[in-house]
Short mmCIF file of C-alpha atoms and ligand atoms in Angstrom, two decimals:
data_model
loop_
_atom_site.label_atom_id
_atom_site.label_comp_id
_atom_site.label_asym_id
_atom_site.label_seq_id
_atom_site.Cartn_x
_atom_site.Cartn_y
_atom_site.Cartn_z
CA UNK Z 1 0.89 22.79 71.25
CA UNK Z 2 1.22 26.47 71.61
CA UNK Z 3 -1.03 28.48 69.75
CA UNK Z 4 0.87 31.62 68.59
CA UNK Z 5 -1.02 35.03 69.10
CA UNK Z 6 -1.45 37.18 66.23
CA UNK Z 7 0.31 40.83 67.89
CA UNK Z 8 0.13 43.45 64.76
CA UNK Z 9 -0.60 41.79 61.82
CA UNK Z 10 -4.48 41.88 60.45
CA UNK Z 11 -6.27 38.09 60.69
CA UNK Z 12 -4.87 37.20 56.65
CA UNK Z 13 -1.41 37.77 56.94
CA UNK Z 14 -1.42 35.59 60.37
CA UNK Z 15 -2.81 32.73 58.60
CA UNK Z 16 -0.02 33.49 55.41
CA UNK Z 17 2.60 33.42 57.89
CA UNK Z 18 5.05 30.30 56.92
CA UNK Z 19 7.06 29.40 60.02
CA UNK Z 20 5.72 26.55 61.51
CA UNK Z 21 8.19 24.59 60.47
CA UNK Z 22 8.19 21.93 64.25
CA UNK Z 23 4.05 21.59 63.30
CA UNK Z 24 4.83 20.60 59.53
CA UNK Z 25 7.32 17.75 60.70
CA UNK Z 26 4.72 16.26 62.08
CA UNK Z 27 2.81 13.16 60.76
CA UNK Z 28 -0.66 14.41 59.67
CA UNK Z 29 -2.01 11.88 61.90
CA UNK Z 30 0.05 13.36 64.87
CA UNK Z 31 -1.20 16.84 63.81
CA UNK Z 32 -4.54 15.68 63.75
CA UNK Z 33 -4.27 14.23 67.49
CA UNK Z 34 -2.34 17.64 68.94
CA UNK Z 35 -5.28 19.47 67.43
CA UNK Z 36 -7.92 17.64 69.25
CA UNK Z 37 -5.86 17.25 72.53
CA UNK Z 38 -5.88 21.50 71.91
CA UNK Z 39 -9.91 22.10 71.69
CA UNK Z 40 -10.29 19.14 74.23
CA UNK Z 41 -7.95 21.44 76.67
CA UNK Z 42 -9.25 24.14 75.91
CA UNK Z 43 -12.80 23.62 76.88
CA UNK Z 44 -11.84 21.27 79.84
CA UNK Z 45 -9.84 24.28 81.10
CA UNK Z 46 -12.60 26.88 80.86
CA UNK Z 47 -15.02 23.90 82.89
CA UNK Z 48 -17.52 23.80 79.78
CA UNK Z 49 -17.82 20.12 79.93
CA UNK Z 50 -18.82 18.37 76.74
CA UNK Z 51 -16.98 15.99 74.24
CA UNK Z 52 -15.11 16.50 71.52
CA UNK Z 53 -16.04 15.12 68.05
CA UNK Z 54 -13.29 13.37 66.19
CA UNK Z 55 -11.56 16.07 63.83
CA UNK Z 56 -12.65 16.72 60.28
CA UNK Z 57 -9.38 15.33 58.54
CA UNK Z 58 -8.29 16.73 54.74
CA UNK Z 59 -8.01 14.72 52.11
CA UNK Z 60 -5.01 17.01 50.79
CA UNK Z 61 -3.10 18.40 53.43
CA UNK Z 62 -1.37 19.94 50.66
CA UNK Z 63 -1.16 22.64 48.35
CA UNK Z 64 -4.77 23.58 49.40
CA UNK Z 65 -4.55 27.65 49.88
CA UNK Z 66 -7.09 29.10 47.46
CA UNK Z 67 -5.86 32.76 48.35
CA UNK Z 68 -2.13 33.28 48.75
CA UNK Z 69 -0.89 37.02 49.83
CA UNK Z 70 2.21 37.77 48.74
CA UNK Z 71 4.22 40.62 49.77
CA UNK Z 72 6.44 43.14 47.63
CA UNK Z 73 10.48 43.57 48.99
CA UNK Z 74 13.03 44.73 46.99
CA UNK Z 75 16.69 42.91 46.60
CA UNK Z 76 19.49 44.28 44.88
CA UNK Z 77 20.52 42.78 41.47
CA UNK Z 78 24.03 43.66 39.09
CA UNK Z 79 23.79 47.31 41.67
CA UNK Z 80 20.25 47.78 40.93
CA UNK Z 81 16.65 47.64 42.95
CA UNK Z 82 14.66 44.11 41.45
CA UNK Z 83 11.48 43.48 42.98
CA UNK Z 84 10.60 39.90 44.93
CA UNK Z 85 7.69 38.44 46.22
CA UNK Z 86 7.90 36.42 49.37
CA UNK Z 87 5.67 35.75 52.43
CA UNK Z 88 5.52 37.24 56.28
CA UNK Z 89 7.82 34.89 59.02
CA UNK Z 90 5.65 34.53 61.44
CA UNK Z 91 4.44 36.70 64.00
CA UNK Z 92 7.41 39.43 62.59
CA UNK Z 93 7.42 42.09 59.69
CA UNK Z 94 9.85 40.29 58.10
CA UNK Z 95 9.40 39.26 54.67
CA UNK Z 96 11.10 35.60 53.50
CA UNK Z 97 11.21 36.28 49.67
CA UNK Z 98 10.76 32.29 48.75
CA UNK Z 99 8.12 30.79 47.28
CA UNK Z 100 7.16 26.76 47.27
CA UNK Z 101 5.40 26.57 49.88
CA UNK Z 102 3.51 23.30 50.46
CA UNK Z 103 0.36 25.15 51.56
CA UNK Z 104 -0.46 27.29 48.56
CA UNK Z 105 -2.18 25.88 45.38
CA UNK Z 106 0.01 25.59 42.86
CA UNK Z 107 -1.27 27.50 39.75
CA UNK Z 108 -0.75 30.33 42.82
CA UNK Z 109 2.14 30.41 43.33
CA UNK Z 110 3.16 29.67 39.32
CA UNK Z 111 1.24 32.95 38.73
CA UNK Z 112 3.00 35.09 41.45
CA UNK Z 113 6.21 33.76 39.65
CA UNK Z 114 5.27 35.25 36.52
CA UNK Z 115 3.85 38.44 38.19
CA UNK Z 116 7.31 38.50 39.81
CA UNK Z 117 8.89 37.91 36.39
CA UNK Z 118 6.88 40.88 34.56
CA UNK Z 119 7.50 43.66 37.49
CA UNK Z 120 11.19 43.17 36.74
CA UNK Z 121 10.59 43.21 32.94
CA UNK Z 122 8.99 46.22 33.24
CA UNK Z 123 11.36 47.61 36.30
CA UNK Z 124 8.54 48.00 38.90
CA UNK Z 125 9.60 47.86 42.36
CA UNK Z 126 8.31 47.38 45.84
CA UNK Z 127 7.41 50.59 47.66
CA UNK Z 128 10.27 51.08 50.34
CA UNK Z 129 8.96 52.55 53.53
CA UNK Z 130 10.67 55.51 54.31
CA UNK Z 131 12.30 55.80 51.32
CA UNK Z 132 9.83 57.24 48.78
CA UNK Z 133 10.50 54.84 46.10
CA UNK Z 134 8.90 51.93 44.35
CA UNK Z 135 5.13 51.03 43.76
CA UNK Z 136 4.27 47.28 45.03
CA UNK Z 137 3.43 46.38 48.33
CA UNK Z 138 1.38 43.03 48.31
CA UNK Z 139 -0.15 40.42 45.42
CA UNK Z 140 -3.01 38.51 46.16
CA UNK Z 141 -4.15 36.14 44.56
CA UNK Z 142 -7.64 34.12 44.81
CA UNK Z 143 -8.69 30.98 42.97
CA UNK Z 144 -11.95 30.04 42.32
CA UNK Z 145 -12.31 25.81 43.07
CA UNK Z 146 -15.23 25.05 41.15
CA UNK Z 147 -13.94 27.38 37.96
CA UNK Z 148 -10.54 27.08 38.47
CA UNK Z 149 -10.56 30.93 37.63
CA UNK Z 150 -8.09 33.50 39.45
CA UNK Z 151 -8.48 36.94 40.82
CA UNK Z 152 -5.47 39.16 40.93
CA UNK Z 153 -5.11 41.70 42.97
CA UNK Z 154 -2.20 44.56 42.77
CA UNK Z 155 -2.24 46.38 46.36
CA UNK Z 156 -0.15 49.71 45.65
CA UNK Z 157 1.91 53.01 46.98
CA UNK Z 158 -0.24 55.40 44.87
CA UNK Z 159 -2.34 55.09 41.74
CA UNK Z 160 0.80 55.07 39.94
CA UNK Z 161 1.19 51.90 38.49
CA UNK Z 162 3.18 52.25 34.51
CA UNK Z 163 2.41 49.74 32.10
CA UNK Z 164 0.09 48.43 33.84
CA UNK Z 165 -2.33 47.30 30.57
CA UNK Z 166 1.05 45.67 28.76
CA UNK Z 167 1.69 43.59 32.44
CA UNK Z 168 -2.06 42.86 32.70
CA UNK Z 169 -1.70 41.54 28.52
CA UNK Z 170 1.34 39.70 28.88
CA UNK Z 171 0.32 37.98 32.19
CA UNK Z 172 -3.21 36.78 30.97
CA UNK Z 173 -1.41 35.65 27.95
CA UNK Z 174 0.85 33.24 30.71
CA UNK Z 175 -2.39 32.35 32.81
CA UNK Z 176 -5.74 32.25 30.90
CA UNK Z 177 -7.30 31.34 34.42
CA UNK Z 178 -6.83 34.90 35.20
CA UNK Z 179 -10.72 36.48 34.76
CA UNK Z 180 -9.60 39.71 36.61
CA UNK Z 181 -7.32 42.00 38.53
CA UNK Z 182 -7.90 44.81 40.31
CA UNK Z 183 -5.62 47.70 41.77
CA UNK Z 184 -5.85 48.22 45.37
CA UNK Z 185 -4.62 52.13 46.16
CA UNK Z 186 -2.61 52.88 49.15
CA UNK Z 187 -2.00 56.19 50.11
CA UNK Z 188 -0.41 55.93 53.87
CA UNK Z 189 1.71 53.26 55.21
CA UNK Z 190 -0.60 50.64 56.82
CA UNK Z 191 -0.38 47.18 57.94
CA UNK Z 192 -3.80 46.31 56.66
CA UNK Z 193 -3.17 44.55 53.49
CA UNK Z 194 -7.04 45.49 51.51
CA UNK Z 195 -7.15 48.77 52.61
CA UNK Z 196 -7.78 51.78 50.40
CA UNK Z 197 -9.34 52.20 47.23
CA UNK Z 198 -10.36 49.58 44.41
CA UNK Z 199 -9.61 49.96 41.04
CA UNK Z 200 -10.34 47.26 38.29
CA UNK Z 201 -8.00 47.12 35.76
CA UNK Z 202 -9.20 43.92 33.78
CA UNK Z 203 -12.41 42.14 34.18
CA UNK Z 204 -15.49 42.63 36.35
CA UNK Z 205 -13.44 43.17 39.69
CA UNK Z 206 -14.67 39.61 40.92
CA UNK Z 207 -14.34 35.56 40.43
CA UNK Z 208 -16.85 33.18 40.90
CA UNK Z 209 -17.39 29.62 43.26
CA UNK Z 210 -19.95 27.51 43.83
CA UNK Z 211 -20.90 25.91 47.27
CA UNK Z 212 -23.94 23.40 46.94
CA UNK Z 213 -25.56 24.61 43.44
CA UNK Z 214 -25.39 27.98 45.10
CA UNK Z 215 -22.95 31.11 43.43
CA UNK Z 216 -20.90 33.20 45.11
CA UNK Z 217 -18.79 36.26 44.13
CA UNK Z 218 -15.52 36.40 45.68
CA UNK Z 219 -14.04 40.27 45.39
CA UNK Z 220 -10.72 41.38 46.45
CA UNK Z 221 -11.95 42.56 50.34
CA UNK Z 222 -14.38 40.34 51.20
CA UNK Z 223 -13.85 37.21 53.27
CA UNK Z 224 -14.63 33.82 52.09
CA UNK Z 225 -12.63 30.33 53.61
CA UNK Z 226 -9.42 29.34 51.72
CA UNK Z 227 -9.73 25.47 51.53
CA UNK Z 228 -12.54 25.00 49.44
CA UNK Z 229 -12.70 21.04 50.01
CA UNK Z 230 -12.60 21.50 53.81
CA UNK Z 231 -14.99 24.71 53.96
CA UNK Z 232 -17.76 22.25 52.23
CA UNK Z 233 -17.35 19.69 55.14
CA UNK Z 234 -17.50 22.44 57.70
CA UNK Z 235 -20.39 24.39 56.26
CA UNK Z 236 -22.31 21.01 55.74
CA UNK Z 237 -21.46 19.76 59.18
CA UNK Z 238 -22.24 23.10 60.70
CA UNK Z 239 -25.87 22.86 59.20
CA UNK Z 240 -26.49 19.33 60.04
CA UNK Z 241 -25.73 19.78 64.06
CA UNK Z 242 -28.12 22.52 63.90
CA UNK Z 243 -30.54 21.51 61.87
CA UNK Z 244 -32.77 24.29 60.79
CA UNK Z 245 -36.32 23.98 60.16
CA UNK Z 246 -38.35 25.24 57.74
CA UNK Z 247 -40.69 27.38 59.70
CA UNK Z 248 -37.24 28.77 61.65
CA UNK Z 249 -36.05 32.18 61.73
CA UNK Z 250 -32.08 32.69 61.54
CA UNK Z 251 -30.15 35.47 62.29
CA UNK Z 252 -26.47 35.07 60.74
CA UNK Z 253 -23.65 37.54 61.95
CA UNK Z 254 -20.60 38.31 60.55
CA UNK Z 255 -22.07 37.07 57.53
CA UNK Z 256 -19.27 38.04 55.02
CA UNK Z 257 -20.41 37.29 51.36
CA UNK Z 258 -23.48 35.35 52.54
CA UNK Z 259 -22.27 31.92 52.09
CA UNK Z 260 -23.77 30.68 55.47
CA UNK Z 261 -26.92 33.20 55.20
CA UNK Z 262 -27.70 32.21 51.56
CA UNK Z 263 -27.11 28.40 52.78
CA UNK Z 264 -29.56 28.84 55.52
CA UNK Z 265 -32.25 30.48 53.39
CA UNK Z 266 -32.63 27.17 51.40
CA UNK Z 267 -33.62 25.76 55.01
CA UNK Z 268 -34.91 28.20 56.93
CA UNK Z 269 -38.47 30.47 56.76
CA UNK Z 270 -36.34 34.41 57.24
CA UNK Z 271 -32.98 34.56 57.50
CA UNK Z 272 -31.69 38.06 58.54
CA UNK Z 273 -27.65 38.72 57.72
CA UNK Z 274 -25.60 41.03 59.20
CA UNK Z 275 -21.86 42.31 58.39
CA UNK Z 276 -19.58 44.98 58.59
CA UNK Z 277 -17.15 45.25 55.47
CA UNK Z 278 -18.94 47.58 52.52
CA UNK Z 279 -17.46 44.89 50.01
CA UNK Z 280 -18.86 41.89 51.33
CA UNK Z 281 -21.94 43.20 51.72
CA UNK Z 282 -22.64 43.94 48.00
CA UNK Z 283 -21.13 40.61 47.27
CA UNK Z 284 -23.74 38.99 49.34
CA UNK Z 285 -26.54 40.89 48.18
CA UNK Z 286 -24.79 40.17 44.60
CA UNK Z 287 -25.08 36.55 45.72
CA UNK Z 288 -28.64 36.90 46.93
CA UNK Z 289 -30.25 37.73 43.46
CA UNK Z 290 -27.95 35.95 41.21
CA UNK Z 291 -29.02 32.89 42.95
CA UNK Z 292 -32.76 34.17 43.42
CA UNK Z 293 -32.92 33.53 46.98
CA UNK Z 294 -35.43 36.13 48.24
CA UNK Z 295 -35.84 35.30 52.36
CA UNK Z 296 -32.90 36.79 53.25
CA UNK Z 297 -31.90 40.37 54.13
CA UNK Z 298 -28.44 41.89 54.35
CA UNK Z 299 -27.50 44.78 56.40
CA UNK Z 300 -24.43 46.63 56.50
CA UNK Z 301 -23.60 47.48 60.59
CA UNK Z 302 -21.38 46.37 63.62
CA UNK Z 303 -22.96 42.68 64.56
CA UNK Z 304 -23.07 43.94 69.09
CA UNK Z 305 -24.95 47.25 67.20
CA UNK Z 306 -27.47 45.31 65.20
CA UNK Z 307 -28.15 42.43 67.58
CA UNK Z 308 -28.48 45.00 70.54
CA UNK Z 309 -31.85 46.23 69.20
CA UNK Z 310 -33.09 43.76 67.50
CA UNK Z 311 -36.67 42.87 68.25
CA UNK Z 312 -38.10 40.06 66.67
CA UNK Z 313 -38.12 36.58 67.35
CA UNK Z 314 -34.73 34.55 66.39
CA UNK Z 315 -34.51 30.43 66.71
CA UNK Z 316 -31.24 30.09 65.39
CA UNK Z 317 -28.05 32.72 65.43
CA UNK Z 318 -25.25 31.83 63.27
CA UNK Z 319 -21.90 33.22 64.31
CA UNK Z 320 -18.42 33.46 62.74
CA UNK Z 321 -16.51 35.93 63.98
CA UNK Z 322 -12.97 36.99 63.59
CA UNK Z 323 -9.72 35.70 65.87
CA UNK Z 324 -10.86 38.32 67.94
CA UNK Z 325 -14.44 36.39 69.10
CA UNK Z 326 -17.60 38.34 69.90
CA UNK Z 327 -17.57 41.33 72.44
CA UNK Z 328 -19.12 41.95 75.90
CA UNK Z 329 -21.95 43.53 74.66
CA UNK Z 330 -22.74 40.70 71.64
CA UNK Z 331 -22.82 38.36 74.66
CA UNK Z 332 -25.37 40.83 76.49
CA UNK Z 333 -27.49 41.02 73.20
CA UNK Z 334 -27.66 37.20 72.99
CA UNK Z 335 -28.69 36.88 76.93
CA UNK Z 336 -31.77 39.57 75.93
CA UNK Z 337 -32.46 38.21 72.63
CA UNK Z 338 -32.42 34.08 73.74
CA UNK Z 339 -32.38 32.48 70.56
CA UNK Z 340 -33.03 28.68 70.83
CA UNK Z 341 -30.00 27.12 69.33
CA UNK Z 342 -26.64 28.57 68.09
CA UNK Z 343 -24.34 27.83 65.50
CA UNK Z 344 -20.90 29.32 66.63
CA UNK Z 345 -18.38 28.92 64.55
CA UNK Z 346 -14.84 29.93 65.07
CA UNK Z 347 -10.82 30.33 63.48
CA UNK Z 348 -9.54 30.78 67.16
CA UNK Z 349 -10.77 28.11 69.78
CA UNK Z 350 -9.52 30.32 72.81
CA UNK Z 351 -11.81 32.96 71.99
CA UNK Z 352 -14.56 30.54 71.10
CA UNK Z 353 -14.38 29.10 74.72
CA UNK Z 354 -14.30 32.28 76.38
CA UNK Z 355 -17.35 33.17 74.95
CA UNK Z 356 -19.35 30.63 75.68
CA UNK Z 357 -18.24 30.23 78.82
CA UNK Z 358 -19.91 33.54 79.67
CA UNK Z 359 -23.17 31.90 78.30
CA UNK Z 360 -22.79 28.80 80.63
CA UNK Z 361 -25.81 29.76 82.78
CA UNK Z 362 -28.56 29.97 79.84
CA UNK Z 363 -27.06 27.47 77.26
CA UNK Z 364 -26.01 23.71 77.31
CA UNK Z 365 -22.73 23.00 74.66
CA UNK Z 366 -24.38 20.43 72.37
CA UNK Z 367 -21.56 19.46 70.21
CA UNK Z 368 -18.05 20.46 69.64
CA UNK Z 369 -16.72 19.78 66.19
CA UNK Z 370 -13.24 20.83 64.85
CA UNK Z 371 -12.38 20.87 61.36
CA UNK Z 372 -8.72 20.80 59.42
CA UNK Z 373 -9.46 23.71 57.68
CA UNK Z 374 -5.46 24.43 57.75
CA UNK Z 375 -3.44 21.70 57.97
CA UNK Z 376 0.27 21.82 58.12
CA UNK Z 377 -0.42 24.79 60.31
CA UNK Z 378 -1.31 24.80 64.32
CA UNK Z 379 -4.37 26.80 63.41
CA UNK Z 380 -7.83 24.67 63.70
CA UNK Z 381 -11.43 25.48 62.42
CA UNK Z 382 -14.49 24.84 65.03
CA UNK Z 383 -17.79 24.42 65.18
CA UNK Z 384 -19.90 24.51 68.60
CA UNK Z 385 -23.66 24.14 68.90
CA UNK Z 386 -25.46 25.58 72.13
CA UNK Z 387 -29.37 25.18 73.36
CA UNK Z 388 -30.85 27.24 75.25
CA UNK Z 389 -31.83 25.22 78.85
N1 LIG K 1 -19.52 33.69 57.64
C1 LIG K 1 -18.68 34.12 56.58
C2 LIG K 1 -17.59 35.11 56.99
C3 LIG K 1 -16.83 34.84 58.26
S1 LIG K 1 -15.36 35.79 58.45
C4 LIG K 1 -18.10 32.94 55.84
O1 LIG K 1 -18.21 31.81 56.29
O2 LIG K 1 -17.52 33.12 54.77
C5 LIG K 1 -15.79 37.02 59.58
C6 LIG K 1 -16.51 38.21 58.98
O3 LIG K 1 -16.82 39.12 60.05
C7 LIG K 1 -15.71 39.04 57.97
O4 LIG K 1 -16.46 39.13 56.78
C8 LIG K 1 -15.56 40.41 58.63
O5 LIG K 1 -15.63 41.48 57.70
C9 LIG K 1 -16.76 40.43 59.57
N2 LIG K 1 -16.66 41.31 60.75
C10 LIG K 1 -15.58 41.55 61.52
N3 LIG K 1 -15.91 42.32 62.57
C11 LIG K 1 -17.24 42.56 62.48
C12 LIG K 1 -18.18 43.30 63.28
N4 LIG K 1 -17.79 43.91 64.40
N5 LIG K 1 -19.45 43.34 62.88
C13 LIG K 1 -19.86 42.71 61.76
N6 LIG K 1 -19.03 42.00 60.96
C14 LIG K 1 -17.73 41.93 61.31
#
């Protein structure tokens, strides 16, 4: 199976992309076997010998996509500009304005339909690069599991964004799920989708899950997984191979909203969070109090910076990086700082294995664990424990 690389488009988009069409023909128990054969590879290739665990399957290969980005292109109707939403082809710029796709949930995409439906109503357009026209570049769209509540968010040219209280009206009117939507303010062409400033237009800018009895607010720019069902079995297998103890001092990085941190804290004696996005940061501290969880700590830095000089003692490190895996200098810090055990989990198996190849020397694999976290796509979710020899 060949694992397409992500070239200019951020880590979300990549994972929106819809062409894998060979992959979806595929039985979901022949996916399920190319996806182990892939981590097995993988690791057998980069000599870190170990076995892997039989794959986490999904109940509901289907129609499981709690966050859906849509993007904004513009086709002409009776001589006129009429606005369409439709999703990235893979690894290109180009946008495929259809919608039914069998990976997003389906009150999703029924929304984006009637988002669709009111921008032409009220003749709003998609902003045409190079052209200096039209206002809408992307609609996401996230969707809490245990509330079944939805989060829109309007990612625009400009604050400029007319009618915007009548849309907002009619819309919730349509979907009563919706509990907010917030403007996201573009002022240069980028290919970032969340970047630039947040305005909240209805509600309190956020939705609400639940993982385990715990609460977590989900904002437009912060991470969190996007198949609830199979995030639970990962996060719950994760903890269970590494077992925290009580007296046990964690240190999680690239923490996002806190879901593994605040998970850990029920576990663990300190746990000690750190992150990089402004947004998810205040979500997790957010998440912190609501839930009165007082042993952990949240800071806002580069995870290399803030585990190169950190002192104190640390039994278990948590990691979940990006596609992009740790750097050369994370994988210095870790060498200096020796925790005991670590939790690494990963989106992108190839950078998973290069990285602990390079801590071969000090730390024995334990187990290797993949999880469906998207299936109907080549992409696969994995967990690795090490110990330190
Ligand atoms: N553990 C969380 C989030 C994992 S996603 C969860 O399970 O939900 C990866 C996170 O790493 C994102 O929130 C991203 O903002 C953050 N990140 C990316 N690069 C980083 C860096 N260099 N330092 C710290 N955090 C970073």
């Amino acid at each position: 199976m060949k694992i397409n690389q992500a070239k200019q488009i951020d880590d979300d988009q990549y994972f929106e992309s819809i062409d894998q069409k060979d992959f979806m023909a595929l039985s979901y128990p022949e996916q399920s076997k190319s996806k182990i054969k892939y981590v097995h590879d993988q690791f057998v290739k980069n000599a870190v010998n170990t076995k892997v665990n039989p794959l986490i399957i999904s109940d509901h290969p289907k129609y499981y996509r709690h966050k859906v980005t849509a993007t904004a292109t513009n086709v002409k109707k009776h001589g006129k500009l009429q606005l369409k939403l439709g999703f990235y082809i893979e690894n290109t710029h180009k946008i495929k304005p259809v919608f039914e796709s069998v990976l997003h949930d389906k009150t999703i995409e029924k929304t984006l339909k009637n988002i669709e439906q009111l921008f032409i109503k009220y003749k709003i357009t998609a902003y045409q690069k190079g052209h200096d026209r039209g206002i809408i570049k992307h609609v996401l769209i996230r969707k809490s599991y245990a509330n079944d509540t939805l989060l829109v968010v309007f990612v625009t040219q400009g604050y400029l964004l007319p009618n915007a209280k009548r849309i907002i009206q009619e819309l919730r009117e349509k979907n009563e799920q919706i509990k907010s939507v917030v403007q996201i303010i573009q002022k240069n062409d980028t290919h970032i989708v969340l970047y630039g400033d947040e305005k909240t237009l209805y509600g309190p800018g956020y939705i609400t899950d639940e993982i385990d009895g715990l609460r977590f607010r989900l904002s437009a720019k912060s991470f969190y997984q996007i198949n609830p069902e199979q995030m639970m079995k990962l996060y719950h297998q994760g903890f269970e191979l590494i077992d925290i103890k009580k007296h046990e001092y964690v240190m999680d990085c690239y923490s996002g909203i806190g879901t593994l941190s605040l998970l850990a804290a029920k576990k663990a004696k300190e746990v000690v969070a750190v992150e990089q996005n402004v947004s998810a940061v205040k979500d997790a501290i957010g998440n912190a109090k609501s839930n009165k969880i007082s042993n952990v700590r949240f800071v806002k830095d580069d995870a290399a910076n803030f585990i190169a000089t950190y002192k104190q003692n640390v039994d278990v490190l948590i990691i979940d990086p990006p596609r992009i895996g740790v750097s050369q200098s994370f994988i210095e810090a870790i060498k200096k700082l020796k925790p005991k055990r670590i939790l690494y989990i990963s989106c992108f198996v190839e950078t998973q294995v290069r990285d602990i190849k390079q801590l071969n020397r000090l730390y024995e694999v334990k187990a290797i664990q993949p999880v469906d976290m998207f299936p109907n796509t080549t992409h696969v979710e994995n967990i690795t424990t090490l110990y330190l020899k």
